[in-house]
Protein backbone atom coordinates (compact mmCIF):
# COMPACT_ATOMS: atom_id res chain seq x y z
CA UNK A 1 0.00 0.00 0.00
CA UNK A 2 1.22 3.48 -0.87
CA UNK A 3 0.75 6.55 1.25
CA UNK A 4 -2.27 8.79 0.89
CA UNK A 5 -2.42 12.42 -0.21
CA UNK A 6 -4.94 15.22 0.33
CA UNK A 7 -6.42 17.03 -2.70
CA UNK A 8 -8.06 20.39 -2.11
CA UNK A 9 -10.19 22.36 -4.55
CA UNK A 10 -9.34 26.06 -4.17
CA UNK A 11 -12.25 28.44 -4.69
CA UNK A 12 -14.86 28.44 -1.89
CA UNK A 13 -13.06 25.46 -0.36
CA UNK A 14 -9.73 26.92 0.73
CA UNK A 15 -10.42 30.59 -0.01
CA UNK A 16 -13.72 32.43 0.41
CA UNK A 17 -13.86 33.76 -3.15
CA UNK A 18 -13.02 32.95 -6.73
CA UNK A 19 -9.27 33.18 -7.29
CA UNK A 20 -9.85 34.30 -10.87
CA UNK A 21 -12.30 37.03 -9.86
CA UNK A 22 -9.93 38.19 -7.15
CA UNK A 23 -7.33 39.33 -9.69
CA UNK A 24 -9.87 40.98 -12.00
CA UNK A 25 -9.32 44.50 -10.67
CA UNK A 26 -5.54 44.64 -11.25
CA UNK A 27 -6.00 42.98 -14.65
CA UNK A 28 -8.47 45.73 -15.55
CA UNK A 29 -6.19 48.42 -14.11
CA UNK A 30 -3.22 47.19 -16.15
CA UNK A 31 -5.18 47.04 -19.39
CA UNK A 32 -5.42 43.27 -19.81
CA UNK A 33 -9.21 43.43 -19.92
CA UNK A 34 -11.56 46.08 -21.33
CA UNK A 35 -15.06 47.40 -20.66
CA UNK A 36 -16.33 45.15 -23.42
CA UNK A 37 -14.81 42.20 -21.56
CA UNK A 38 -16.76 43.37 -18.49
CA UNK A 39 -20.07 42.96 -20.30
CA UNK A 40 -19.14 39.66 -21.93
CA UNK A 41 -17.86 38.21 -18.67
CA UNK A 42 -20.93 39.27 -16.70
CA UNK A 43 -23.08 37.52 -19.30
CA UNK A 44 -20.85 34.42 -19.19
CA UNK A 45 -21.15 34.33 -15.41
CA UNK A 46 -24.95 34.47 -15.66
CA UNK A 47 -25.03 31.67 -18.22
CA UNK A 48 -22.77 29.55 -16.04
CA UNK A 49 -25.08 29.97 -13.06
CA UNK A 50 -28.13 29.09 -15.12
CA UNK A 51 -26.53 26.27 -17.10
CA UNK A 52 -24.72 24.41 -14.35
CA UNK A 53 -21.44 22.56 -14.76
CA UNK A 54 -22.09 20.23 -17.69
CA UNK A 55 -19.34 19.43 -20.19
CA UNK A 56 -20.68 21.87 -22.78
CA UNK A 57 -20.65 24.75 -20.29
CA UNK A 58 -17.11 23.92 -19.18
CA UNK A 59 -15.99 23.73 -22.82
CA UNK A 60 -17.43 27.18 -23.50
CA UNK A 61 -15.67 28.50 -20.40
CA UNK A 62 -12.39 26.99 -21.57
CA UNK A 63 -12.73 28.56 -25.01
CA UNK A 64 -13.66 31.92 -23.53
CA UNK A 65 -10.63 31.76 -21.25
CA UNK A 66 -8.34 31.07 -24.18
CA UNK A 67 -9.72 33.97 -26.22
CA UNK A 68 -9.64 36.38 -23.28
CA UNK A 69 -6.00 35.69 -22.43
CA UNK A 70 -4.63 35.55 -25.96
CA UNK A 71 -1.67 37.89 -26.34
CA UNK A 72 -1.16 38.55 -22.63
CA UNK A 73 2.45 38.56 -21.48
CA UNK A 74 3.00 35.73 -19.04
CA UNK A 75 5.51 37.69 -17.00
CA UNK A 76 3.06 40.58 -16.63
CA UNK A 77 0.40 38.23 -15.26
CA UNK A 78 2.88 36.71 -12.81
CA UNK A 79 3.96 40.16 -11.66
CA UNK A 80 0.36 41.28 -11.08
CA UNK A 81 -0.37 38.17 -9.04
CA UNK A 82 2.80 38.56 -6.98
CA UNK A 83 2.10 42.24 -6.25
CA UNK A 84 -1.53 41.76 -5.21
CA UNK A 85 -1.55 38.28 -3.65
CA UNK A 86 -1.38 39.41 -0.02
CA UNK A 87 -4.04 42.07 -0.59
CA UNK A 88 -6.53 40.06 -2.60
CA UNK A 89 -6.09 36.46 -1.40
CA UNK A 90 -4.46 36.34 2.03
CA UNK A 91 -7.42 37.86 3.96
CA UNK A 92 -9.81 35.33 2.43
CA UNK A 93 -8.12 32.03 3.33
CA UNK A 94 -10.45 29.98 5.53
CA UNK A 95 -8.89 29.38 8.93
CA UNK A 96 -10.55 25.96 8.96
CA UNK A 97 -8.97 25.05 5.62
CA UNK A 98 -5.52 26.24 6.74
CA UNK A 99 -5.81 24.15 9.91
CA UNK A 100 -6.93 21.10 7.93
CA UNK A 101 -4.03 21.45 5.50
CA UNK A 102 -1.63 21.58 8.43
CA UNK A 103 -3.23 18.47 9.94
CA UNK A 104 -2.69 16.50 6.74
CA UNK A 105 0.89 17.70 6.46
CA UNK A 106 1.55 16.78 10.09
CA UNK A 107 0.19 13.30 9.32
CA UNK A 108 2.80 12.94 6.55
CA UNK A 109 0.44 13.40 3.60
CA UNK A 110 1.30 15.55 0.61
CA UNK A 111 -1.27 18.30 0.04
CA UNK A 112 -2.20 19.19 -3.54
CA UNK A 113 -4.28 22.18 -4.67
CA UNK A 114 -6.50 21.21 -7.61
CA UNK A 115 -8.08 24.19 -9.37
CA UNK A 116 -9.48 25.23 -12.73
CA UNK A 117 -7.82 28.61 -12.27
CA UNK A 118 -4.57 29.32 -14.07
CA UNK A 119 -1.34 27.90 -12.73
CA UNK A 120 0.13 31.43 -12.58
CA UNK A 121 -2.50 32.19 -9.92
CA UNK A 122 -2.76 28.85 -8.13
CA UNK A 123 0.93 28.17 -7.52
CA UNK A 124 1.59 31.45 -5.63
CA UNK A 125 -1.55 30.85 -3.56
CA UNK A 126 -0.20 27.40 -2.76
CA UNK A 127 3.11 28.89 -1.65
CA UNK A 128 1.17 31.26 0.62
CA UNK A 129 -0.38 28.19 2.25
CA UNK A 130 2.83 26.17 2.41
CA UNK A 131 1.66 23.89 -0.41
CA UNK A 132 4.13 23.17 -3.23
CA UNK A 133 2.06 20.80 -5.38
CA UNK A 134 -0.70 22.14 -7.62
CA UNK A 135 -2.86 20.88 -10.45
CA UNK A 136 -4.17 23.87 -12.41
CA UNK A 137 -5.10 25.08 -15.87
CA UNK A 138 -2.10 25.66 -18.15
CA UNK A 139 -2.21 27.94 -21.15
CA UNK A 140 -0.05 27.41 -24.22
CA UNK A 141 2.76 29.97 -24.32
CA UNK A 142 4.64 31.20 -27.40
CA UNK A 143 7.36 33.85 -27.21
CA UNK A 144 6.37 34.76 -23.67
CA UNK A 145 2.70 35.32 -24.49
CA UNK A 146 -0.43 33.21 -24.24
CA UNK A 147 -1.21 31.83 -27.69
CA UNK A 148 -4.98 31.57 -27.28
CA UNK A 149 -4.94 27.81 -26.73
CA UNK A 150 -5.36 25.82 -23.53
CA UNK A 151 -2.70 23.17 -22.94
CA UNK A 152 -4.54 21.59 -20.00
CA UNK A 153 -7.93 22.57 -18.58
CA UNK A 154 -8.16 21.43 -14.96
CA UNK A 155 -11.91 20.94 -14.70
CA UNK A 156 -14.26 18.00 -14.24
CA UNK A 157 -12.85 14.60 -15.32
CA UNK A 158 -9.56 16.23 -16.36
CA UNK A 159 -8.80 16.85 -12.70
CA UNK A 160 -9.10 13.12 -12.06
CA UNK A 161 -6.77 12.33 -14.96
CA UNK A 162 -4.12 14.63 -13.49
CA UNK A 163 -4.63 13.24 -9.99
CA UNK A 164 -4.23 9.70 -11.33
CA UNK A 165 -1.02 10.58 -13.15
CA UNK A 166 0.39 12.23 -10.01
CA UNK A 167 -0.62 9.21 -7.92
CA UNK A 168 1.30 6.88 -10.22
CA UNK A 169 4.31 9.19 -10.23
CA UNK A 170 4.39 9.63 -6.43
CA UNK A 171 3.06 6.22 -5.38
CA UNK A 172 -0.09 7.59 -3.75
CA UNK A 173 -2.78 5.13 -2.73
CA UNK A 174 -5.99 6.89 -3.77
CA UNK A 175 -8.03 4.58 -1.53
CA UNK A 176 -6.11 6.10 1.39
CA UNK A 177 -6.32 9.65 0.02
CA UNK A 178 -8.61 12.58 0.79
CA UNK A 179 -10.38 15.13 -1.41
CA UNK A 180 -12.25 18.33 -0.54
CA UNK A 181 -14.51 20.44 -2.76
CA UNK A 182 -17.55 22.72 -2.72
CA UNK A 183 -18.81 22.05 -6.25
CA UNK A 184 -20.80 19.26 -7.86
CA UNK A 185 -18.52 19.61 -10.89
CA UNK A 186 -15.84 17.97 -8.72
CA UNK A 187 -17.87 14.81 -8.24
CA UNK A 188 -15.28 12.79 -10.26
CA UNK A 189 -12.49 14.09 -8.00
CA UNK A 190 -14.39 13.22 -4.84
CA UNK A 191 -15.32 9.76 -6.11
CA UNK A 192 -11.75 8.84 -7.04
CA UNK A 193 -10.48 8.86 -3.44
CA UNK A 194 -11.30 6.77 -0.41
CA UNK A 195 -12.06 9.74 1.84
CA UNK A 196 -14.17 12.41 0.07
CA UNK A 197 -15.41 15.43 2.03
CA UNK A 198 -17.60 18.28 0.80
CA UNK A 199 -17.03 21.84 1.96
CA UNK A 200 -19.62 24.62 1.74
CA UNK A 201 -21.42 22.44 -0.84
CA UNK A 202 -23.79 23.64 -3.53
CA UNK A 203 -27.25 22.09 -3.56
CA UNK A 204 -26.41 19.21 -5.90
CA UNK A 205 -23.24 18.32 -4.03
CA UNK A 206 -24.98 18.42 -0.66
CA UNK A 207 -27.56 15.98 -1.99
CA UNK A 208 -24.80 13.72 -3.33
CA UNK A 209 -23.00 13.84 0.01
CA UNK A 210 -26.17 12.84 1.83
CA UNK A 211 -26.76 9.94 -0.57
CA UNK A 212 -23.21 8.66 -0.05
CA UNK A 213 -22.85 9.52 3.67
CA UNK A 214 -19.88 11.77 2.92
CA UNK A 215 -18.73 14.21 5.62
CA UNK A 216 -19.90 17.80 5.17
CA UNK A 217 -17.86 20.74 6.47
CA UNK A 218 -18.89 24.38 6.69
CA UNK A 219 -15.98 26.83 6.58
CA UNK A 220 -16.98 30.30 7.73
CA UNK A 221 -13.88 32.09 9.04
CA UNK A 222 -11.54 33.67 6.47
CA UNK A 223 -8.57 34.97 8.47
CA UNK A 224 -5.33 36.65 7.24
CA UNK A 225 -2.12 34.65 7.58
CA UNK A 226 -0.55 36.95 10.18
CA UNK A 227 -3.57 36.66 12.43
CA UNK A 228 -3.69 32.88 12.01
CA UNK A 229 -0.09 32.63 13.17
CA UNK A 230 -0.76 34.80 16.23
CA UNK A 231 -3.96 33.03 17.23
CA UNK A 232 -3.16 29.41 16.30
CA UNK A 233 -5.09 27.23 16.51
CA UNK A 234 -7.65 29.48 14.83
CA UNK A 235 -10.95 27.63 14.33
CA UNK A 236 -11.01 23.89 15.07
CA UNK A 237 -11.97 21.94 11.98
CA UNK A 238 -14.00 19.55 14.12
CA UNK A 239 -16.25 22.41 15.18
CA UNK A 240 -17.22 23.00 11.57
CA UNK A 241 -18.26 19.42 10.86
CA UNK A 242 -21.98 18.88 10.32
CA UNK A 243 -21.92 15.13 9.80
CA UNK A 244 -22.45 12.47 7.36
CA UNK A 245 -13.12 19.53 -0.74
CA UNK A 246 -14.47 26.50 -13.10
CA UNK A 247 -14.56 29.82 -12.93
CA UNK A 248 -11.16 30.71 -14.32
CA UNK A 249 -12.54 33.06 -16.87
CA UNK A 250 -16.15 33.52 -15.86
CA UNK A 251 -16.64 36.98 -14.50
CA UNK A 252 -12.94 37.82 -14.29
CA UNK A 253 -13.51 41.18 -15.92
CA UNK A 254 -16.82 41.72 -14.15
CA UNK A 255 -14.88 41.64 -10.90
CA UNK A 256 -12.70 44.49 -12.12
CA UNK A 257 -15.76 46.69 -12.43
CA UNK A 258 -17.61 45.42 -9.37
CA UNK A 259 -14.62 45.79 -7.03
CA UNK A 260 -13.04 48.95 -8.44
CA UNK A 261 -14.16 51.06 -5.50
CA UNK A 262 -14.51 48.32 -2.92
CA UNK A 263 -11.02 46.88 -2.36
CA UNK A 264 -10.35 46.52 1.34
CA UNK A 265 -6.73 47.34 2.32
CA UNK A 266 -4.86 44.82 4.42
CA UNK A 267 -3.76 46.09 7.80
mmCIF file of C-alpha atoms in Angstrom:
data_model
loop_
_atom_site.group_PDB
_atom_site.id
_atom_site.type_symbol
_atom_site.label_atom_id
_atom_site.label_comp_id
_atom_site.label_asym_id
_atom_site.label_seq_id
_atom_site.Cartn_x
_atom_site.Cartn_y
_atom_site.Cartn_z
ATOM 1 C CA UNK A 1 0.000 0.000 0.000
ATOM 2 C CA UNK A 2 1.216 3.484 -0.871
ATOM 3 C CA UNK A 3 0.748 6.553 1.247
ATOM 4 C CA UNK A 4 -2.267 8.795 0.889
ATOM 5 C CA UNK A 5 -2.420 12.419 -0.206
ATOM 6 C CA UNK A 6 -4.940 15.219 0.326
ATOM 7 C CA UNK A 7 -6.420 17.030 -2.698
ATOM 8 C CA UNK A 8 -8.064 20.394 -2.109
ATOM 9 C CA UNK A 9 -10.192 22.359 -4.545
ATOM 10 C CA UNK A 10 -9.335 26.056 -4.171
ATOM 11 C CA UNK A 11 -12.253 28.442 -4.692
ATOM 12 C CA UNK A 12 -14.864 28.436 -1.891
ATOM 13 C CA UNK A 13 -13.064 25.457 -0.357
ATOM 14 C CA UNK A 14 -9.733 26.921 0.728
ATOM 15 C CA UNK A 15 -10.421 30.586 -0.012
ATOM 16 C CA UNK A 16 -13.718 32.425 0.406
ATOM 17 C CA UNK A 17 -13.857 33.759 -3.146
ATOM 18 C CA UNK A 18 -13.017 32.954 -6.734
ATOM 19 C CA UNK A 19 -9.272 33.184 -7.286
ATOM 20 C CA UNK A 20 -9.851 34.301 -10.875
ATOM 21 C CA UNK A 21 -12.303 37.029 -9.860
ATOM 22 C CA UNK A 22 -9.929 38.192 -7.152
ATOM 23 C CA UNK A 23 -7.331 39.333 -9.692
ATOM 24 C CA UNK A 24 -9.872 40.983 -11.997
ATOM 25 C CA UNK A 25 -9.321 44.496 -10.666
ATOM 26 C CA UNK A 26 -5.538 44.644 -11.247
ATOM 27 C CA UNK A 27 -5.996 42.979 -14.646
ATOM 28 C CA UNK A 28 -8.473 45.732 -15.550
ATOM 29 C CA UNK A 29 -6.189 48.416 -14.114
ATOM 30 C CA UNK A 30 -3.225 47.190 -16.150
ATOM 31 C CA UNK A 31 -5.183 47.037 -19.390
ATOM 32 C CA UNK A 32 -5.423 43.268 -19.809
ATOM 33 C CA UNK A 33 -9.213 43.430 -19.925
ATOM 34 C CA UNK A 34 -11.564 46.076 -21.334
ATOM 35 C CA UNK A 35 -15.061 47.400 -20.662
ATOM 36 C CA UNK A 36 -16.326 45.149 -23.420
ATOM 37 C CA UNK A 37 -14.808 42.199 -21.556
ATOM 38 C CA UNK A 38 -16.755 43.370 -18.490
ATOM 39 C CA UNK A 39 -20.068 42.963 -20.304
ATOM 40 C CA UNK A 40 -19.136 39.656 -21.929
ATOM 41 C CA UNK A 41 -17.860 38.210 -18.670
ATOM 42 C CA UNK A 42 -20.934 39.271 -16.705
ATOM 43 C CA UNK A 43 -23.084 37.517 -19.301
ATOM 44 C CA UNK A 44 -20.855 34.416 -19.188
ATOM 45 C CA UNK A 45 -21.154 34.332 -15.409
ATOM 46 C CA UNK A 46 -24.953 34.473 -15.659
ATOM 47 C CA UNK A 47 -25.028 31.666 -18.222
ATOM 48 C CA UNK A 48 -22.775 29.549 -16.040
ATOM 49 C CA UNK A 49 -25.080 29.971 -13.061
ATOM 50 C CA UNK A 50 -28.130 29.090 -15.124
ATOM 51 C CA UNK A 51 -26.530 26.274 -17.098
ATOM 52 C CA UNK A 52 -24.721 24.409 -14.351
ATOM 53 C CA UNK A 53 -21.445 22.561 -14.761
ATOM 54 C CA UNK A 54 -22.087 20.234 -17.691
ATOM 55 C CA UNK A 55 -19.340 19.434 -20.190
ATOM 56 C CA UNK A 56 -20.682 21.875 -22.780
ATOM 57 C CA UNK A 57 -20.646 24.751 -20.294
ATOM 58 C CA UNK A 58 -17.115 23.918 -19.181
ATOM 59 C CA UNK A 59 -15.987 23.727 -22.816
ATOM 60 C CA UNK A 60 -17.427 27.181 -23.503
ATOM 61 C CA UNK A 61 -15.673 28.500 -20.399
ATOM 62 C CA UNK A 62 -12.388 26.990 -21.566
ATOM 63 C CA UNK A 63 -12.733 28.563 -25.015
ATOM 64 C CA UNK A 64 -13.657 31.916 -23.527
ATOM 65 C CA UNK A 65 -10.633 31.756 -21.250
ATOM 66 C CA UNK A 66 -8.335 31.072 -24.179
ATOM 67 C CA UNK A 67 -9.724 33.965 -26.219
ATOM 68 C CA UNK A 68 -9.641 36.378 -23.283
ATOM 69 C CA UNK A 69 -6.001 35.695 -22.429
ATOM 70 C CA UNK A 70 -4.627 35.553 -25.963
ATOM 71 C CA UNK A 71 -1.670 37.891 -26.340
ATOM 72 C CA UNK A 72 -1.155 38.546 -22.627
ATOM 73 C CA UNK A 73 2.448 38.562 -21.484
ATOM 74 C CA UNK A 74 2.999 35.726 -19.044
ATOM 75 C CA UNK A 75 5.509 37.691 -17.002
ATOM 76 C CA UNK A 76 3.056 40.579 -16.632
ATOM 77 C CA UNK A 77 0.403 38.226 -15.259
ATOM 78 C CA UNK A 78 2.877 36.709 -12.807
ATOM 79 C CA UNK A 79 3.957 40.157 -11.663
ATOM 80 C CA UNK A 80 0.356 41.284 -11.084
ATOM 81 C CA UNK A 81 -0.369 38.171 -9.040
ATOM 82 C CA UNK A 82 2.799 38.562 -6.978
ATOM 83 C CA UNK A 83 2.101 42.239 -6.255
ATOM 84 C CA UNK A 84 -1.534 41.760 -5.206
ATOM 85 C CA UNK A 85 -1.552 38.275 -3.648
ATOM 86 C CA UNK A 86 -1.378 39.408 -0.019
ATOM 87 C CA UNK A 87 -4.036 42.073 -0.587
ATOM 88 C CA UNK A 88 -6.534 40.055 -2.604
ATOM 89 C CA UNK A 89 -6.094 36.458 -1.399
ATOM 90 C CA UNK A 90 -4.459 36.343 2.035
ATOM 91 C CA UNK A 91 -7.421 37.856 3.961
ATOM 92 C CA UNK A 92 -9.807 35.329 2.425
ATOM 93 C CA UNK A 93 -8.118 32.033 3.329
ATOM 94 C CA UNK A 94 -10.450 29.982 5.529
ATOM 95 C CA UNK A 95 -8.890 29.384 8.932
ATOM 96 C CA UNK A 96 -10.554 25.957 8.965
ATOM 97 C CA UNK A 97 -8.969 25.049 5.622
ATOM 98 C CA UNK A 98 -5.522 26.242 6.736
ATOM 99 C CA UNK A 99 -5.806 24.151 9.906
ATOM 100 C CA UNK A 100 -6.934 21.103 7.932
ATOM 101 C CA UNK A 101 -4.034 21.454 5.502
ATOM 102 C CA UNK A 102 -1.628 21.581 8.426
ATOM 103 C CA UNK A 103 -3.231 18.468 9.944
ATOM 104 C CA UNK A 104 -2.692 16.501 6.739
ATOM 105 C CA UNK A 105 0.893 17.703 6.457
ATOM 106 C CA UNK A 106 1.549 16.779 10.093
ATOM 107 C CA UNK A 107 0.194 13.298 9.324
ATOM 108 C CA UNK A 108 2.797 12.936 6.554
ATOM 109 C CA UNK A 109 0.444 13.399 3.605
ATOM 110 C CA UNK A 110 1.296 15.549 0.608
ATOM 111 C CA UNK A 111 -1.267 18.298 0.040
ATOM 112 C CA UNK A 112 -2.196 19.193 -3.544
ATOM 113 C CA UNK A 113 -4.285 22.180 -4.672
ATOM 114 C CA UNK A 114 -6.499 21.213 -7.613
ATOM 115 C CA UNK A 115 -8.082 24.188 -9.373
ATOM 116 C CA UNK A 116 -9.483 25.226 -12.733
ATOM 117 C CA UNK A 117 -7.821 28.608 -12.270
ATOM 118 C CA UNK A 118 -4.574 29.320 -14.070
ATOM 119 C CA UNK A 119 -1.341 27.903 -12.735
ATOM 120 C CA UNK A 120 0.126 31.433 -12.577
ATOM 121 C CA UNK A 121 -2.502 32.188 -9.924
ATOM 122 C CA UNK A 122 -2.762 28.851 -8.134
ATOM 123 C CA UNK A 123 0.933 28.171 -7.518
ATOM 124 C CA UNK A 124 1.593 31.453 -5.628
ATOM 125 C CA UNK A 125 -1.549 30.848 -3.560
ATOM 126 C CA UNK A 126 -0.204 27.398 -2.760
ATOM 127 C CA UNK A 127 3.105 28.892 -1.647
ATOM 128 C CA UNK A 128 1.175 31.263 0.618
ATOM 129 C CA UNK A 129 -0.378 28.187 2.247
ATOM 130 C CA UNK A 130 2.825 26.169 2.415
ATOM 131 C CA UNK A 131 1.661 23.887 -0.410
ATOM 132 C CA UNK A 132 4.126 23.174 -3.227
ATOM 133 C CA UNK A 133 2.056 20.795 -5.376
ATOM 134 C CA UNK A 134 -0.704 22.137 -7.616
ATOM 135 C CA UNK A 135 -2.856 20.884 -10.454
ATOM 136 C CA UNK A 136 -4.175 23.872 -12.411
ATOM 137 C CA UNK A 137 -5.100 25.077 -15.870
ATOM 138 C CA UNK A 138 -2.104 25.656 -18.147
ATOM 139 C CA UNK A 139 -2.212 27.938 -21.147
ATOM 140 C CA UNK A 140 -0.045 27.408 -24.224
ATOM 141 C CA UNK A 141 2.759 29.975 -24.319
ATOM 142 C CA UNK A 142 4.645 31.205 -27.396
ATOM 143 C CA UNK A 143 7.357 33.854 -27.207
ATOM 144 C CA UNK A 144 6.372 34.761 -23.675
ATOM 145 C CA UNK A 145 2.699 35.321 -24.486
ATOM 146 C CA UNK A 146 -0.430 33.210 -24.240
ATOM 147 C CA UNK A 147 -1.207 31.831 -27.685
ATOM 148 C CA UNK A 148 -4.975 31.574 -27.281
ATOM 149 C CA UNK A 149 -4.940 27.813 -26.733
ATOM 150 C CA UNK A 150 -5.364 25.818 -23.528
ATOM 151 C CA UNK A 151 -2.703 23.171 -22.943
ATOM 152 C CA UNK A 152 -4.538 21.585 -20.000
ATOM 153 C CA UNK A 153 -7.932 22.572 -18.577
ATOM 154 C CA UNK A 154 -8.159 21.429 -14.965
ATOM 155 C CA UNK A 155 -11.911 20.939 -14.702
ATOM 156 C CA UNK A 156 -14.256 17.996 -14.245
ATOM 157 C CA UNK A 157 -12.850 14.604 -15.319
ATOM 158 C CA UNK A 158 -9.555 16.227 -16.359
ATOM 159 C CA UNK A 159 -8.804 16.850 -12.701
ATOM 160 C CA UNK A 160 -9.097 13.122 -12.057
ATOM 161 C CA UNK A 161 -6.769 12.326 -14.959
ATOM 162 C CA UNK A 162 -4.124 14.632 -13.492
ATOM 163 C CA UNK A 163 -4.633 13.236 -9.988
ATOM 164 C CA UNK A 164 -4.233 9.700 -11.330
ATOM 165 C CA UNK A 165 -1.017 10.583 -13.145
ATOM 166 C CA UNK A 166 0.387 12.227 -10.009
ATOM 167 C CA UNK A 167 -0.619 9.210 -7.915
ATOM 168 C CA UNK A 168 1.296 6.877 -10.217
ATOM 169 C CA UNK A 169 4.309 9.186 -10.225
ATOM 170 C CA UNK A 170 4.385 9.627 -6.434
ATOM 171 C CA UNK A 171 3.060 6.225 -5.383
ATOM 172 C CA UNK A 172 -0.089 7.590 -3.746
ATOM 173 C CA UNK A 173 -2.782 5.132 -2.727
ATOM 174 C CA UNK A 174 -5.994 6.894 -3.771
ATOM 175 C CA UNK A 175 -8.032 4.582 -1.530
ATOM 176 C CA UNK A 176 -6.107 6.101 1.389
ATOM 177 C CA UNK A 177 -6.315 9.648 0.019
ATOM 178 C CA UNK A 178 -8.611 12.580 0.786
ATOM 179 C CA UNK A 179 -10.379 15.131 -1.407
ATOM 180 C CA UNK A 180 -12.249 18.329 -0.535
ATOM 181 C CA UNK A 181 -14.507 20.443 -2.763
ATOM 182 C CA UNK A 182 -17.547 22.724 -2.718
ATOM 183 C CA UNK A 183 -18.807 22.055 -6.248
ATOM 184 C CA UNK A 184 -20.798 19.256 -7.863
ATOM 185 C CA UNK A 185 -18.517 19.615 -10.887
ATOM 186 C CA UNK A 186 -15.839 17.972 -8.718
ATOM 187 C CA UNK A 187 -17.866 14.807 -8.244
ATOM 188 C CA UNK A 188 -15.284 12.792 -10.259
ATOM 189 C CA UNK A 189 -12.490 14.085 -8.003
ATOM 190 C CA UNK A 190 -14.385 13.220 -4.842
ATOM 191 C CA UNK A 191 -15.317 9.764 -6.110
ATOM 192 C CA UNK A 192 -11.746 8.845 -7.042
ATOM 193 C CA UNK A 193 -10.476 8.862 -3.441
ATOM 194 C CA UNK A 194 -11.305 6.775 -0.412
ATOM 195 C CA UNK A 195 -12.062 9.745 1.836
ATOM 196 C CA UNK A 196 -14.169 12.415 0.068
ATOM 197 C CA UNK A 197 -15.414 15.432 2.034
ATOM 198 C CA UNK A 198 -17.602 18.278 0.797
ATOM 199 C CA UNK A 199 -17.029 21.844 1.958
ATOM 200 C CA UNK A 200 -19.624 24.616 1.744
ATOM 201 C CA UNK A 201 -21.417 22.444 -0.838
ATOM 202 C CA UNK A 202 -23.791 23.638 -3.527
ATOM 203 C CA UNK A 203 -27.253 22.089 -3.559
ATOM 204 C CA UNK A 204 -26.409 19.209 -5.897
ATOM 205 C CA UNK A 205 -23.239 18.324 -4.031
ATOM 206 C CA UNK A 206 -24.983 18.419 -0.656
ATOM 207 C CA UNK A 207 -27.565 15.980 -1.985
ATOM 208 C CA UNK A 208 -24.802 13.716 -3.330
ATOM 209 C CA UNK A 209 -23.004 13.839 0.012
ATOM 210 C CA UNK A 210 -26.174 12.842 1.830
ATOM 211 C CA UNK A 211 -26.765 9.936 -0.566
ATOM 212 C CA UNK A 212 -23.211 8.665 -0.049
ATOM 213 C CA UNK A 213 -22.848 9.518 3.665
ATOM 214 C CA UNK A 214 -19.878 11.774 2.924
ATOM 215 C CA UNK A 215 -18.729 14.207 5.621
ATOM 216 C CA UNK A 216 -19.901 17.800 5.166
ATOM 217 C CA UNK A 217 -17.863 20.735 6.473
ATOM 218 C CA UNK A 218 -18.893 24.377 6.686
ATOM 219 C CA UNK A 219 -15.979 26.826 6.579
ATOM 220 C CA UNK A 220 -16.981 30.299 7.734
ATOM 221 C CA UNK A 221 -13.883 32.087 9.035
ATOM 222 C CA UNK A 222 -11.538 33.675 6.471
ATOM 223 C CA UNK A 223 -8.570 34.974 8.467
ATOM 224 C CA UNK A 224 -5.330 36.655 7.235
ATOM 225 C CA UNK A 225 -2.122 34.650 7.576
ATOM 226 C CA UNK A 226 -0.550 36.945 10.178
ATOM 227 C CA UNK A 227 -3.568 36.656 12.433
ATOM 228 C CA UNK A 228 -3.693 32.877 12.011
ATOM 229 C CA UNK A 229 -0.090 32.633 13.170
ATOM 230 C CA UNK A 230 -0.762 34.805 16.228
ATOM 231 C CA UNK A 231 -3.961 33.031 17.232
ATOM 232 C CA UNK A 232 -3.160 29.410 16.303
ATOM 233 C CA UNK A 233 -5.091 27.231 16.505
ATOM 234 C CA UNK A 234 -7.650 29.477 14.827
ATOM 235 C CA UNK A 235 -10.953 27.626 14.326
ATOM 236 C CA UNK A 236 -11.009 23.893 15.075
ATOM 237 C CA UNK A 237 -11.973 21.936 11.981
ATOM 238 C CA UNK A 238 -14.001 19.547 14.119
ATOM 239 C CA UNK A 239 -16.248 22.414 15.184
ATOM 240 C CA UNK A 240 -17.222 23.000 11.568
ATOM 241 C CA UNK A 241 -18.264 19.415 10.860
ATOM 242 C CA UNK A 242 -21.980 18.878 10.321
ATOM 243 C CA UNK A 243 -21.919 15.127 9.805
ATOM 244 C CA UNK A 244 -22.445 12.475 7.356
ATOM 245 C CA UNK A 245 -13.116 19.529 -0.739
ATOM 246 C CA UNK A 246 -14.468 26.502 -13.096
ATOM 247 C CA UNK A 247 -14.564 29.822 -12.933
ATOM 248 C CA UNK A 248 -11.157 30.710 -14.321
ATOM 249 C CA UNK A 249 -12.540 33.062 -16.873
ATOM 250 C CA UNK A 250 -16.153 33.517 -15.859
ATOM 251 C CA UNK A 251 -16.640 36.982 -14.496
ATOM 252 C CA UNK A 252 -12.941 37.818 -14.294
ATOM 253 C CA UNK A 253 -13.509 41.181 -15.922
ATOM 254 C CA UNK A 254 -16.817 41.717 -14.146
ATOM 255 C CA UNK A 255 -14.881 41.644 -10.897
ATOM 256 C CA UNK A 256 -12.697 44.488 -12.116
ATOM 257 C CA UNK A 257 -15.758 46.692 -12.428
ATOM 258 C CA UNK A 258 -17.609 45.423 -9.365
ATOM 259 C CA UNK A 259 -14.623 45.786 -7.027
ATOM 260 C CA UNK A 260 -13.038 48.948 -8.445
ATOM 261 C CA UNK A 261 -14.157 51.065 -5.504
ATOM 262 C CA UNK A 262 -14.513 48.321 -2.920
ATOM 263 C CA UNK A 263 -11.024 46.882 -2.363
ATOM 264 C CA UNK A 264 -10.346 46.522 1.344
ATOM 265 C CA UNK A 265 -6.734 47.342 2.316
ATOM 266 C CA UNK A 266 -4.861 44.823 4.420
ATOM 267 C CA UNK A 267 -3.756 46.092 7.802
#
